[in-house]
């Protein structure tokens, strides 16, 4: 899974498909689009919670924002499931398992953030929708095949969403952070990438 975005750029560059000429050097823009979309969703959820408290309701998002957030994350999870069904040809079993474990841990962290925004409605409805979305995405991925170019574009969009969700949920608040802990984790991950 190393260098997936730059490899995706190379795949799109080499493509002869009509309509991809615009994206010849813009796979990173697709990644930025994913980042921006999930940033906007996060801001919307925060503002919805603040508004709900301000008007005397519970500290959770409105129903409309809940469904927008859940549908967006369901598509995000389905995309991860879809891409799990289409591993790179040279991927080893170990790298696939590591990706699977990393995404599983990522889902747990996202679950925490979504539960914080949506409270009980997430526990009763949202988490089941998101779990079904991963399985649905994987099943669609097993049943269909799309071009390598499309997979590269989908992966770059997903990468932008993952980066935002990591920054928002997995890195501690500034006042609670310890750079040495971050540096040790980054070094361990870099070593793991070099080994694979």
CSV table of C-alpha atoms in Angstrom, one decimal:
chain,number,residue,atom,x,y,z
A,1,UNK,CA,0.0,0.0,0.0
A,2,UNK,CA,3.1,2.2,0.0
A,3,UNK,CA,3.1,5.3,-2.1
A,4,UNK,CA,-0.5,4.6,-3.1
A,5,UNK,CA,-1.3,8.2,-4.0
A,6,UNK,CA,1.9,8.7,-6.1
A,7,UNK,CA,1.4,5.3,-7.8
A,8,UNK,CA,-2.2,6.3,-8.4
A,9,UNK,CA,-1.0,9.5,-10.1
A,10,UNK,CA,1.3,7.3,-12.3
A,11,UNK,CA,-1.7,5.1,-13.2
A,12,UNK,CA,-3.9,8.0,-14.1
A,13,UNK,CA,-1.0,9.6,-16.1
A,14,UNK,CA,-0.6,6.4,-18.1
A,15,UNK,CA,-4.3,6.1,-18.7
A,16,UNK,CA,-5.7,6.4,-22.2
A,17,UNK,CA,-9.3,6.8,-20.9
A,18,UNK,CA,-11.3,9.8,-22.1
A,19,UNK,CA,-12.1,12.3,-19.5
A,20,UNK,CA,-9.1,11.7,-17.3
A,21,UNK,CA,-6.9,14.2,-19.1
A,22,UNK,CA,-7.9,16.9,-16.6
A,23,UNK,CA,-6.7,14.6,-13.8
A,24,UNK,CA,-3.4,14.0,-15.3
A,25,UNK,CA,-1.6,15.8,-12.5
A,26,UNK,CA,-4.5,16.2,-10.1
A,27,UNK,CA,-4.8,13.0,-8.1
A,28,UNK,CA,-3.7,15.0,-5.1
A,29,UNK,CA,-6.6,17.4,-5.7
A,30,UNK,CA,-8.9,14.4,-5.3
A,31,UNK,CA,-7.2,13.6,-2.0
A,32,UNK,CA,-7.7,17.3,-1.0
A,33,UNK,CA,-11.4,17.0,-1.9
A,34,UNK,CA,-11.7,14.0,0.4
A,35,UNK,CA,-9.9,15.9,3.2
A,36,UNK,CA,-12.1,19.0,2.7
A,37,UNK,CA,-15.4,17.1,2.5
A,38,UNK,CA,-14.8,15.3,5.8
A,39,UNK,CA,-13.5,18.6,7.4
A,40,UNK,CA,-16.8,20.2,6.4
A,41,UNK,CA,-18.8,17.4,7.8
A,42,UNK,CA,-16.9,17.7,11.1
A,43,UNK,CA,-17.6,21.4,11.3
A,44,UNK,CA,-21.2,20.9,10.5
A,45,UNK,CA,-21.6,18.3,13.3
A,46,UNK,CA,-19.9,20.6,15.8
A,47,UNK,CA,-22.1,23.6,14.9
A,48,UNK,CA,-25.2,21.4,15.0
A,49,UNK,CA,-24.3,20.2,18.5
A,50,UNK,CA,-23.7,23.8,19.6
A,51,UNK,CA,-27.0,24.9,18.1
A,52,UNK,CA,-28.9,22.1,19.8
A,53,UNK,CA,-27.5,23.0,23.2
A,54,UNK,CA,-28.2,26.7,22.6
A,55,UNK,CA,-31.9,26.1,21.9
A,56,UNK,CA,-32.2,23.9,25.0
A,57,UNK,CA,-32.0,20.4,23.5
A,58,UNK,CA,-29.6,17.6,24.2
A,59,UNK,CA,-25.8,17.8,23.4
A,60,UNK,CA,-26.1,15.9,20.1
A,61,UNK,CA,-26.5,16.8,16.4
A,62,UNK,CA,-29.9,17.4,14.8
A,63,UNK,CA,-31.5,14.5,13.0
A,64,UNK,CA,-30.7,15.9,9.6
A,65,UNK,CA,-27.0,16.3,10.4
A,66,UNK,CA,-27.0,12.8,11.9
A,67,UNK,CA,-28.2,11.3,8.7
A,68,UNK,CA,-25.9,13.4,6.5
A,69,UNK,CA,-22.9,12.3,8.7
A,70,UNK,CA,-23.9,8.6,8.8
A,71,UNK,CA,-24.6,8.4,5.0
A,72,UNK,CA,-21.2,10.1,4.3
A,73,UNK,CA,-19.4,7.8,6.7
A,74,UNK,CA,-21.3,4.8,5.3
A,75,UNK,CA,-20.0,5.7,1.8
A,76,UNK,CA,-16.5,6.1,3.3
A,77,UNK,CA,-16.7,2.7,5.0
A,78,UNK,CA,-18.1,1.1,1.9
A,79,UNK,CA,-15.2,2.5,-0.1
A,80,UNK,CA,-12.8,1.0,2.3
A,81,UNK,CA,-14.6,-2.3,2.1
A,82,UNK,CA,-14.5,-2.1,-1.7
A,83,UNK,CA,-10.8,-1.3,-1.8
A,84,UNK,CA,-10.1,-4.2,0.5
A,85,UNK,CA,-11.6,-6.5,-2.1
A,86,UNK,CA,-9.2,-5.1,-4.7
A,87,UNK,CA,-5.7,-5.4,-3.3
A,88,UNK,CA,-2.7,-4.5,-5.3
A,89,UNK,CA,-1.3,-7.4,-7.3
A,90,UNK,CA,2.1,-7.3,-5.5
A,91,UNK,CA,0.6,-7.0,-2.0
A,92,UNK,CA,1.8,-9.7,0.4
A,93,UNK,CA,-0.6,-11.4,2.8
A,94,UNK,CA,1.2,-9.6,5.7
A,95,UNK,CA,0.7,-6.1,4.1
A,96,UNK,CA,-3.0,-6.9,3.5
A,97,UNK,CA,-3.4,-8.0,7.2
A,98,UNK,CA,-1.6,-4.9,8.4
A,99,UNK,CA,-3.9,-2.7,6.2
A,100,UNK,CA,-6.9,-4.6,7.6
A,101,UNK,CA,-5.8,-4.1,11.2
A,102,UNK,CA,-5.0,-0.4,10.6
A,103,UNK,CA,-8.4,0.2,9.1
A,104,UNK,CA,-10.1,-1.8,11.9
A,105,UNK,CA,-8.4,0.4,14.5
A,106,UNK,CA,-9.3,3.5,12.4
A,107,UNK,CA,-13.0,2.4,12.4
A,108,UNK,CA,-12.8,2.1,16.2
A,109,UNK,CA,-11.5,5.7,16.5
A,110,UNK,CA,-14.1,7.0,14.1
A,111,UNK,CA,-16.7,5.1,16.1
A,112,UNK,CA,-15.7,7.1,19.2
A,113,UNK,CA,-15.9,10.4,17.4
A,114,UNK,CA,-19.3,9.7,15.9
A,115,UNK,CA,-20.7,8.5,19.2
A,116,UNK,CA,-19.5,11.7,20.8
A,117,UNK,CA,-21.4,13.8,18.2
A,118,UNK,CA,-24.6,11.7,17.9
A,119,UNK,CA,-24.9,10.0,21.3
A,120,UNK,CA,-27.7,7.4,21.7
A,121,UNK,CA,-29.0,7.5,18.2
A,122,UNK,CA,-25.5,6.5,16.9
A,123,UNK,CA,-25.5,3.5,19.3
A,124,UNK,CA,-28.9,2.3,18.2
A,125,UNK,CA,-28.8,3.0,14.5
A,126,UNK,CA,-25.6,4.6,13.2
A,127,UNK,CA,-23.0,2.0,14.1
A,128,UNK,CA,-25.1,-0.8,12.5
A,129,UNK,CA,-25.4,1.2,9.3
A,130,UNK,CA,-21.6,1.8,9.2
A,131,UNK,CA,-20.8,-1.9,9.9
A,132,UNK,CA,-23.2,-3.0,7.1
A,133,UNK,CA,-21.6,-0.4,4.8
A,134,UNK,CA,-18.1,-2.0,5.1
A,135,UNK,CA,-19.5,-5.5,4.3
A,136,UNK,CA,-21.6,-4.1,1.5
A,137,UNK,CA,-18.6,-2.3,0.0
A,138,UNK,CA,-16.5,-5.5,0.2
A,139,UNK,CA,-19.3,-7.6,-1.4
A,140,UNK,CA,-19.7,-5.1,-4.3
A,141,UNK,CA,-15.9,-5.1,-4.7
A,142,UNK,CA,-15.9,-8.9,-4.9
A,143,UNK,CA,-18.7,-8.9,-7.5
A,144,UNK,CA,-17.5,-6.1,-9.7
A,145,UNK,CA,-14.3,-4.9,-11.3
A,146,UNK,CA,-13.4,-1.4,-12.2
A,147,UNK,CA,-10.3,0.0,-13.9
A,148,UNK,CA,-7.0,0.6,-12.1
A,149,UNK,CA,-7.4,4.3,-12.9
A,150,UNK,CA,-10.8,4.5,-11.1
A,151,UNK,CA,-9.3,2.6,-8.1
A,152,UNK,CA,-6.5,5.0,-8.0
A,153,UNK,CA,-8.9,8.0,-7.9
A,154,UNK,CA,-11.1,6.3,-5.2
A,155,UNK,CA,-8.0,5.5,-3.1
A,156,UNK,CA,-6.8,9.1,-3.3
A,157,UNK,CA,-10.2,10.4,-2.2
A,158,UNK,CA,-10.2,7.9,0.6
A,159,UNK,CA,-6.7,8.9,1.6
A,160,UNK,CA,-7.8,12.5,2.1
A,161,UNK,CA,-10.7,11.4,4.3
A,162,UNK,CA,-8.4,9.2,6.3
A,163,UNK,CA,-5.9,11.9,6.9
A,164,UNK,CA,-8.5,14.3,8.2
A,165,UNK,CA,-10.0,11.7,10.5
A,166,UNK,CA,-6.6,10.8,11.8
A,167,UNK,CA,-5.8,14.4,12.5
A,168,UNK,CA,-9.2,15.0,14.1
A,169,UNK,CA,-9.5,11.8,16.2
A,170,UNK,CA,-6.2,10.1,16.6
A,171,UNK,CA,-3.9,12.9,17.4
A,172,UNK,CA,-4.4,14.4,20.9
A,173,UNK,CA,-5.4,18.0,21.6
A,174,UNK,CA,-2.4,20.3,21.6
A,175,UNK,CA,-2.5,20.8,25.4
A,176,UNK,CA,-2.5,17.0,25.9
A,177,UNK,CA,0.1,16.1,23.3
A,178,UNK,CA,3.6,14.9,23.9
A,179,UNK,CA,5.9,15.2,20.9
A,180,UNK,CA,8.2,12.4,22.0
A,181,UNK,CA,5.2,9.9,22.0
A,182,UNK,CA,4.2,11.1,18.5
A,183,UNK,CA,7.9,10.8,17.3
A,184,UNK,CA,8.2,7.2,18.7
A,185,UNK,CA,5.0,6.2,17.1
A,186,UNK,CA,6.0,7.8,13.7
A,187,UNK,CA,9.4,6.1,13.9
A,188,UNK,CA,7.9,2.7,14.7
A,189,UNK,CA,5.4,3.0,11.8
A,190,UNK,CA,8.2,4.1,9.4
A,191,UNK,CA,10.3,1.1,10.5
A,192,UNK,CA,7.3,-1.1,9.9
A,193,UNK,CA,6.9,0.3,6.4
A,194,UNK,CA,10.6,-0.3,5.7
A,195,UNK,CA,10.2,-4.0,6.8
A,196,UNK,CA,7.2,-4.7,4.6
